[in-house]
Amino acid sequence: GAGVSQSPRYKVAKRGQDVALRCDPISGHVSLFWYQQALGQGPEFLTYFQNEAQLDKSGLPSDRFFAERPEGSVSTLKIQRTQQEDSAVYLCASVGIREDEQFFGPGTRLTVL
Amino acid sequence: AQKITQTQPGMFVQEKEAVTLDCTYDTSDQSYGLFWYKQPSSGEMIFLIYQGSYDEQNATEGRYSLNFQKARKSANLVISASQLGDSAMYFCAMREGIFTSGTYKYIFGTGTRLKVLA
């Protein structure tokens, strides 16, 4: 596809459930970022991949959060034992050779009940 | 300390007038990039404009221009001839760090909500 896609677009989980959020970056894009955006706030950095290597995971809020990009393309953000404070929009973005633009996906809105 | 500061939580502008959204940043890197994004109520993040730290000319993209004052560490967005469709949240962001290292990241401000009045 032409842009970054994310699935599902909306996810409702009961507290304690595990969830997996998928990101399909633009083909050939080396860099992939995950962000968490709470209501009315700016995106907060979670983690960064360059190809399959996770170079920075300092933004992951707890060890319940885990991200992977095993083949350097599709990435999955997994949240174990979800809590209400995990409710947010999770944005994925990819960057190509040109560093002057970061392409965002539409986001996944996660609601934890 | 905040790395990106947007001091205007909300702004109003009359249709067809120009508006300036403020952004200041803090970094010790020599090479960095500054971005503005628009986020309408639908939620998608739309790239508007980019300014590299070594660019001497202010960036312009259509009705958007970035007023880059390096010594003051400011990167204000100017929207000329505002349109009703410009009503949205606007985020300033900075890219810093080295591409191949774990220091490479984008940092966003808290945003300014712009409302264009008819």
JSON list of N, CA, C and O in Angstrom, two decimals, chain A residues 61-101:
[
{"chain": "A", "resi": 61, "resn": "PRO", "atom": "N", "xyz": [6.41, 2.05, 28.83]},
{"chain": "A", "resi": 61, "resn": "PRO", "atom": "CA", "xyz": [6.10, 2.44, 30.22]},
{"chain": "A", "resi": 61, "resn": "PRO", "atom": "C", "xyz": [6.29, 1.35, 31.26]},
{"chain": "A", "resi": 61, "resn": "PRO", "atom": "O", "xyz": [6.46, 1.67, 32.43]},
{"chain": "A", "resi": 62, "resn": "SER", "atom": "N", "xyz": [6.24, 0.11, 30.84]},
{"chain": "A", "resi": 62, "resn": "SER", "atom": "CA", "xyz": [6.45, -0.97, 31.81]},
{"chain": "A", "resi": 62, "resn": "SER", "atom": "C", "xyz": [6.85, -2.23, 31.07]},
{"chain": "A", "resi": 62, "resn": "SER", "atom": "O", "xyz": [6.82, -2.28, 29.83]},
{"chain": "A", "resi": 63, "resn": "ASP", "atom": "N", "xyz": [7.22, -3.24, 31.84]},
{"chain": "A", "resi": 63, "resn": "ASP", "atom": "CA", "xyz": [7.60, -4.51, 31.20]},
{"chain": "A", "resi": 63, "resn": "ASP", "atom": "C", "xyz": [6.40, -5.26, 30.65]},
{"chain": "A", "resi": 63, "resn": "ASP", "atom": "O", "xyz": [6.55, -6.36, 30.10]},
{"chain": "A", "resi": 64, "resn": "ARG", "atom": "N", "xyz": [5.22, -4.67, 30.77]},
{"chain": "A", "resi": 64, "resn": "ARG", "atom": "CA", "xyz": [4.06, -5.30, 30.14]},
{"chain": "A", "resi": 64, "resn": "ARG", "atom": "C", "xyz": [4.01, -4.98, 28.65]},
{"chain": "A", "resi": 64, "resn": "ARG", "atom": "O", "xyz": [3.24, -5.59, 27.91]},
{"chain": "A", "resi": 65, "resn": "PHE", "atom": "N", "xyz": [4.80, -3.99, 28.25]},
{"chain": "A", "resi": 65, "resn": "PHE", "atom": "CA", "xyz": [4.82, -3.57, 26.86]},
{"chain": "A", "resi": 65, "resn": "PHE", "atom": "C", "xyz": [6.02, -4.21, 26.15]},
{"chain": "A", "resi": 65, "resn": "PHE", "atom": "O", "xyz": [7.15, -4.17, 26.66]},
{"chain": "A", "resi": 66, "resn": "PHE", "atom": "N", "xyz": [5.74, -4.73, 24.97]},
{"chain": "A", "resi": 66, "resn": "PHE", "atom": "CA", "xyz": [6.77, -5.42, 24.21]},
{"chain": "A", "resi": 66, "resn": "PHE", "atom": "C", "xyz": [6.53, -5.15, 22.73]},
{"chain": "A", "resi": 66, "resn": "PHE", "atom": "O", "xyz": [5.39, -5.20, 22.26]},
{"chain": "A", "resi": 67, "resn": "ALA", "atom": "N", "xyz": [7.60, -4.86, 22.00]},
{"chain": "A", "resi": 67, "resn": "ALA", "atom": "CA", "xyz": [7.46, -4.61, 20.57]},
{"chain": "A", "resi": 67, "resn": "ALA", "atom": "C", "xyz": [8.47, -5.44, 19.80]},
{"chain": "A", "resi": 67, "resn": "ALA", "atom": "O", "xyz": [9.56, -5.72, 20.30]},
{"chain": "A", "resi": 68, "resn": "GLU", "atom": "N", "xyz": [8.09, -5.83, 18.60]},
{"chain": "A", "resi": 68, "resn": "GLU", "atom": "CA", "xyz": [8.99, -6.59, 17.76]},
{"chain": "A", "resi": 68, "resn": "GLU", "atom": "C", "xyz": [8.79, -6.24, 16.31]},
{"chain": "A", "resi": 68, "resn": "GLU", "atom": "O", "xyz": [7.73, -5.76, 15.91]},
{"chain": "A", "resi": 69, "resn": "ARG", "atom": "N", "xyz": [9.83, -6.52, 15.52]},
{"chain": "A", "resi": 69, "resn": "ARG", "atom": "CA", "xyz": [9.81, -6.28, 14.07]},
{"chain": "A", "resi": 69, "resn": "ARG", "atom": "C", "xyz": [10.74, -7.32, 13.46]},
{"chain": "A", "resi": 69, "resn": "ARG", "atom": "O", "xyz": [11.80, -6.99, 12.95]},
{"chain": "A", "resi": 70, "resn": "PRO", "atom": "N", "xyz": [10.36, -8.57, 13.53]},
{"chain": "A", "resi": 70, "resn": "PRO", "atom": "CA", "xyz": [11.29, -9.67, 13.26]},
{"chain": "A", "resi": 70, "resn": "PRO", "atom": "C", "xyz": [11.92, -9.69, 11.87]},
{"chain": "A", "resi": 70, "resn": "PRO", "atom": "O", "xyz": [13.05, -10.15, 11.73]},
{"chain": "A", "resi": 71, "resn": "GLU", "atom": "N", "xyz": [11.21, -9.22, 10.87]},
{"chain": "A", "resi": 71, "resn": "GLU", "atom": "CA", "xyz": [11.76, -9.27, 9.51]},
{"chain": "A", "resi": 71, "resn": "GLU", "atom": "C", "xyz": [12.04, -7.89, 8.95]},
{"chain": "A", "resi": 71, "resn": "GLU", "atom": "O", "xyz": [12.23, -7.72, 7.75]},
{"chain": "A", "resi": 72, "resn": "GLY", "atom": "N", "xyz": [12.00, -6.91, 9.84]},
{"chain": "A", "resi": 72, "resn": "GLY", "atom": "CA", "xyz": [12.34, -5.57, 9.40]},
{"chain": "A", "resi": 72, "resn": "GLY", "atom": "C", "xyz": [11.25, -4.85, 8.63]},
{"chain": "A", "resi": 72, "resn": "GLY", "atom": "O", "xyz": [11.51, -3.82, 8.01]},
{"chain": "A", "resi": 73, "resn": "SER", "atom": "N", "xyz": [10.04, -5.40, 8.65]},
{"chain": "A", "resi": 73, "resn": "SER", "atom": "CA", "xyz": [8.94, -4.70, 7.98]},
{"chain": "A", "resi": 73, "resn": "SER", "atom": "C", "xyz": [7.79, -4.52, 8.98]},
{"chain": "A", "resi": 73, "resn": "SER", "atom": "O", "xyz": [7.79, -3.55, 9.73]},
{"chain": "A", "resi": 74, "resn": "VAL", "atom": "N", "xyz": [6.86, -5.45, 9.01]},
{"chain": "A", "resi": 74, "resn": "VAL", "atom": "CA", "xyz": [5.73, -5.36, 9.93]},
{"chain": "A", "resi": 74, "resn": "VAL", "atom": "C", "xyz": [6.21, -5.37, 11.37]},
{"chain": "A", "resi": 74, "resn": "VAL", "atom": "O", "xyz": [7.14, -6.09, 11.73]},
{"chain": "A", "resi": 75, "resn": "SER", "atom": "N", "xyz": [5.54, -4.56, 12.19]},
{"chain": "A", "resi": 75, "resn": "SER", "atom": "CA", "xyz": [5.88, -4.53, 13.61]},
{"chain": "A", "resi": 75, "resn": "SER", "atom": "C", "xyz": [4.62, -4.78, 14.43]},
{"chain": "A", "resi": 75, "resn": "SER", "atom": "O", "xyz": [3.50, -4.44, 14.01]},
{"chain": "A", "resi": 76, "resn": "THR", "atom": "N", "xyz": [4.81, -5.38, 15.58]},
{"chain": "A", "resi": 76, "resn": "THR", "atom": "CA", "xyz": [3.71, -5.63, 16.50]},
{"chain": "A", "resi": 76, "resn": "THR", "atom": "C", "xyz": [4.06, -5.07, 17.87]},
{"chain": "A", "resi": 76, "resn": "THR", "atom": "O", "xyz": [5.16, -5.28, 18.37]},
{"chain": "A", "resi": 77, "resn": "LEU", "atom": "N", "xyz": [3.13, -4.32, 18.43]},
{"chain": "A", "resi": 77, "resn": "LEU", "atom": "CA", "xyz": [3.24, -3.84, 19.80]},
{"chain": "A", "resi": 77, "resn": "LEU", "atom": "C", "xyz": [2.29, -4.68, 20.65]},
{"chain": "A", "resi": 77, "resn": "LEU", "atom": "O", "xyz": [1.09, -4.74, 20.37]},
{"chain": "A", "resi": 78, "resn": "LYS", "atom": "N", "xyz": [2.84, -5.34, 21.63]},
{"chain": "A", "resi": 78, "resn": "LYS", "atom": "CA", "xyz": [2.03, -6.20, 22.49]},
{"chain": "A", "resi": 78, "resn": "LYS", "atom": "C", "xyz": [1.97, -5.61, 23.89]},
{"chain": "A", "resi": 78, "resn": "LYS", "atom": "O", "xyz": [2.98, -5.16, 24.43]},
{"chain": "A", "resi": 79, "resn": "ILE", "atom": "N", "xyz": [0.78, -5.61, 24.44]},
{"chain": "A", "resi": 79, "resn": "ILE", "atom": "CA", "xyz": [0.59, -5.14, 25.81]},
{"chain": "A", "resi": 79, "resn": "ILE", "atom": "C", "xyz": [-0.03, -6.30, 26.58]},
{"chain": "A", "resi": 79, "resn": "ILE", "atom": "O", "xyz": [-1.11, -6.79, 26.23]},
{"chain": "A", "resi": 80, "resn": "GLN", "atom": "N", "xyz": [0.67, -6.72, 27.62]},
{"chain": "A", "resi": 80, "resn": "GLN", "atom": "CA", "xyz": [0.17, -7.82, 28.43]},
{"chain": "A", "resi": 80, "resn": "GLN", "atom": "C", "xyz": [-0.57, -7.28, 29.64]},
{"chain": "A", "resi": 80, "resn": "GLN", "atom": "O", "xyz": [-0.25, -6.20, 30.16]},
{"chain": "A", "resi": 81, "resn": "ARG", "atom": "N", "xyz": [-1.55, -8.03, 30.07]},
{"chain": "A", "resi": 81, "resn": "ARG", "atom": "CA", "xyz": [-2.30, -7.70, 31.30]},
{"chain": "A", "resi": 81, "resn": "ARG", "atom": "C", "xyz": [-2.69, -6.22, 31.30]},
{"chain": "A", "resi": 81, "resn": "ARG", "atom": "O", "xyz": [-2.32, -5.45, 32.18]},
{"chain": "A", "resi": 82, "resn": "THR", "atom": "N", "xyz": [-3.45, -5.83, 30.30]},
{"chain": "A", "resi": 82, "resn": "THR", "atom": "CA", "xyz": [-3.78, -4.42, 30.11]},
{"chain": "A", "resi": 82, "resn": "THR", "atom": "C", "xyz": [-4.41, -3.80, 31.35]},
{"chain": "A", "resi": 82, "resn": "THR", "atom": "O", "xyz": [-5.16, -4.44, 32.09]},
{"chain": "A", "resi": 83, "resn": "GLN", "atom": "N", "xyz": [-4.09, -2.54, 31.56]},
{"chain": "A", "resi": 83, "resn": "GLN", "atom": "CA", "xyz": [-4.63, -1.74, 32.65]},
{"chain": "A", "resi": 83, "resn": "GLN", "atom": "C", "xyz": [-5.38, -0.56, 32.06]},
{"chain": "A", "resi": 83, "resn": "GLN", "atom": "O", "xyz": [-5.16, -0.17, 30.90]},
{"chain": "A", "resi": 84, "resn": "GLN", "atom": "N", "xyz": [-6.23, 0.07, 32.86]},
{"chain": "A", "resi": 84, "resn": "GLN", "atom": "CA", "xyz": [-7.01, 1.20, 32.36]},
{"chain": "A", "resi": 84, "resn": "GLN", "atom": "C", "xyz": [-6.12, 2.33, 31.89]},
{"chain": "A", "resi": 84, "resn": "GLN", "atom": "O", "xyz": [-6.46, 3.03, 30.92]},
{"chain": "A", "resi": 85, "resn": "GLU", "atom": "N", "xyz": [-4.98, 2.52, 32.53]},
{"chain": "A", "resi": 85, "resn": "GLU", "atom": "CA", "xyz": [-4.10, 3.62, 32.12]},
{"chain": "A", "resi": 85, "resn": "GLU", "atom": "C", "xyz": [-3.43, 3.37, 30.77]},
{"chain": "A", "resi": 85, "resn": "GLU", "atom": "O", "xyz": [-2.79, 4.27, 30.22]},
{"chain": "A", "resi": 86, "resn": "ASP", "atom": "N", "xyz": [-3.61, 2.16, 30.22]},
{"chain": "A", "resi": 86, "resn": "ASP", "atom": "CA", "xyz": [-3.07, 1.89, 28.89]},
{"chain": "A", "resi": 86, "resn": "ASP", "atom": "C", "xyz": [-3.98, 2.43, 27.79]},
{"chain": "A", "resi": 86, "resn": "ASP", "atom": "O", "xyz": [-3.61, 2.44, 26.61]},
{"chain": "A", "resi": 87, "resn": "SER", "atom": "N", "xyz": [-5.17, 2.86, 28.18]},
{"chain": "A", "resi": 87, "resn": "SER", "atom": "CA", "xyz": [-6.11, 3.40, 27.19]},
{"chain": "A", "resi": 87, "resn": "SER", "atom": "C", "xyz": [-5.52, 4.63, 26.53]},
{"chain": "A", "resi": 87, "resn": "SER", "atom": "O", "xyz": [-5.15, 5.60, 27.22]},
{"chain": "A", "resi": 88, "resn": "ALA", "atom": "N", "xyz": [-5.41, 4.59, 25.21]},
{"chain": "A", "resi": 88, "resn": "ALA", "atom": "CA", "xyz": [-4.76, 5.67, 24.46]},
{"chain": "A", "resi": 88, "resn": "ALA", "atom": "C", "xyz": [-4.86, 5.30, 22.98]},
{"chain": "A", "resi": 88, "resn": "ALA", "atom": "O", "xyz": [-5.32, 4.22, 22.62]},
{"chain": "A", "resi": 89, "resn": "VAL", "atom": "N", "xyz": [-4.40, 6.22, 22.16]},
{"chain": "A", "resi": 89, "resn": "VAL", "atom": "CA", "xyz": [-4.20, 5.91, 20.74]},
{"chain": "A", "resi": 89, "resn": "VAL", "atom": "C", "xyz": [-2.73, 5.55, 20.56]},
{"chain": "A", "resi": 89, "resn": "VAL", "atom": "O", "xyz": [-1.83, 6.25, 21.04]},
{"chain": "A", "resi": 90, "resn": "TYR", "atom": "N", "xyz": [-2.50, 4.44, 19.89]},
{"chain": "A", "resi": 90, "resn": "TYR", "atom": "CA", "xyz": [-1.14, 4.00, 19.62]},
{"chain": "A", "resi": 90, "resn": "TYR", "atom": "C", "xyz": [-0.84, 4.25, 18.14]},
{"chain": "A", "resi": 90, "resn": "TYR", "atom": "O", "xyz": [-1.51, 3.72, 17.26]},
{"chain": "A", "resi": 91, "resn": "LEU", "atom": "N", "xyz": [0.14, 5.08, 17.93]},
{"chain": "A", "resi": 91, "resn": "LEU", "atom": "CA", "xyz": [0.52, 5.50, 16.58]},
{"chain": "A", "resi": 91, "resn": "LEU", "atom": "C", "xyz": [1.81, 4.84, 16.16]},
{"chain": "A", "resi": 91, "resn": "LEU", "atom": "O", "xyz": [2.74, 4.71, 16.96]},
{"chain": "A", "resi": 92, "resn": "CYS", "atom": "N", "xyz": [1.84, 4.45, 14.92]},
{"chain": "A", "resi": 92, "resn": "CYS", "atom": "CA", "xyz": [3.05, 3.90, 14.32]},
{"chain": "A", "resi": 92, "resn": "CYS", "atom": "C", "xyz": [3.47, 4.87, 13.22]},
{"chain": "A", "resi": 92, "resn": "CYS", "atom": "O", "xyz": [2.62, 5.47, 12.54]},
{"chain": "A", "resi": 93, "resn": "ALA", "atom": "N", "xyz": [4.76, 5.03, 13.05]},
{"chain": "A", "resi": 93, "resn": "ALA", "atom": "CA", "xyz": [5.26, 5.91, 12.00]},
{"chain": "A", "resi": 93, "resn": "ALA", "atom": "C", "xyz": [6.50, 5.31, 11.38]},
{"chain": "A", "resi": 93, "resn": "ALA", "atom": "O", "xyz": [7.28, 4.63, 12.05]},
{"chain": "A", "resi": 94, "resn": "SER", "atom": "N", "xyz": [6.68, 5.56, 10.10]},
{"chain": "A", "resi": 94, "resn": "SER", "atom": "CA", "xyz": [7.89, 5.07, 9.43]},
{"chain": "A", "resi": 94, "resn": "SER", "atom": "C", "xyz": [8.60, 6.21, 8.71]},
{"chain": "A", "resi": 94, "resn": "SER", "atom": "O", "xyz": [7.98, 7.20, 8.32]},
{"chain": "A", "resi": 95, "resn": "VAL", "atom": "N", "xyz": [9.89, 6.06, 8.62]},
{"chain": "A", "resi": 95, "resn": "VAL", "atom": "CA", "xyz": [10.75, 7.06, 7.99]},
{"chain": "A", "resi": 95, "resn": "VAL", "atom": "C", "xyz": [11.63, 6.35, 6.98]},
{"chain": "A", "resi": 95, "resn": "VAL", "atom": "O", "xyz": [12.21, 5.31, 7.27]},
{"chain": "A", "resi": 96, "resn": "GLY", "atom": "N", "xyz": [11.72, 6.95, 5.78]},
{"chain": "A", "resi": 96, "resn": "GLY", "atom": "CA", "xyz": [12.55, 6.38, 4.74]},
{"chain": "A", "resi": 96, "resn": "GLY", "atom": "C", "xyz": [13.95, 6.96, 4.74]},
{"chain": "A", "resi": 96, "resn": "GLY", "atom": "O", "xyz": [14.45, 7.41, 5.77]},
{"chain": "A", "resi": 97, "resn": "ILE", "atom": "N", "xyz": [14.54, 6.96, 3.59]},
{"chain": "A", "resi": 97, "resn": "ILE", "atom": "CA", "xyz": [15.90, 7.48, 3.45]},
{"chain": "A", "resi": 97, "resn": "ILE", "atom": "C", "xyz": [15.93, 8.97, 3.78]},
{"chain": "A", "resi": 97, "resn": "ILE", "atom": "O", "xyz": [16.81, 9.47, 4.46]},
{"chain": "A", "resi": 98, "resn": "ARG", "atom": "N", "xyz": [14.93, 9.68, 3.27]},
{"chain": "A", "resi": 98, "resn": "ARG", "atom": "CA", "xyz": [14.83, 11.10, 3.59]},
{"chain": "A", "resi": 98, "resn": "ARG", "atom": "C", "xyz": [14.33, 11.24, 5.02]},
{"chain": "A", "resi": 98, "resn": "ARG", "atom": "O", "xyz": [13.28, 10.71, 5.38]},
{"chain": "A", "resi": 99, "resn": "GLU", "atom": "N", "xyz": [15.05, 11.96, 5.82]},
{"chain": "A", "resi": 99, "resn": "GLU", "atom": "CA", "xyz": [14.69, 12.10, 7.22]},
{"chain": "A", "resi": 99, "resn": "GLU", "atom": "C", "xyz": [13.75, 13.26, 7.48]},
{"chain": "A", "resi": 99, "resn": "GLU", "atom": "O", "xyz": [13.41, 13.53, 8.62]},
{"chain": "A", "resi": 100, "resn": "ASP", "atom": "N", "xyz": [13.36, 13.95, 6.41]},
{"chain": "A", "resi": 100, "resn": "ASP", "atom": "CA", "xyz": [12.58, 15.15, 6.65]},
{"chain": "A", "resi": 100, "resn": "ASP", "atom": "C", "xyz": [11.09, 14.90, 6.68]},
{"chain": "A", "resi": 100, "resn": "ASP", "atom": "O", "xyz": [10.31, 15.84, 6.68]},
{"chain": "A", "resi": 101, "resn": "GLU", "atom": "N", "xyz": [10.69, 13.66, 6.69]},
{"chain": "A", "resi": 101, "resn": "GLU", "atom": "CA", "xyz": [9.27, 13.40, 6.83]},
{"chain": "A", "resi": 101, "resn": "GLU", "atom": "C", "xyz": [9.06, 12.06, 7.52]},
{"chain": "A", "resi": 101, "resn": "GLU", "atom": "O", "xyz": [9.71, 11.08, 7.20]}
]
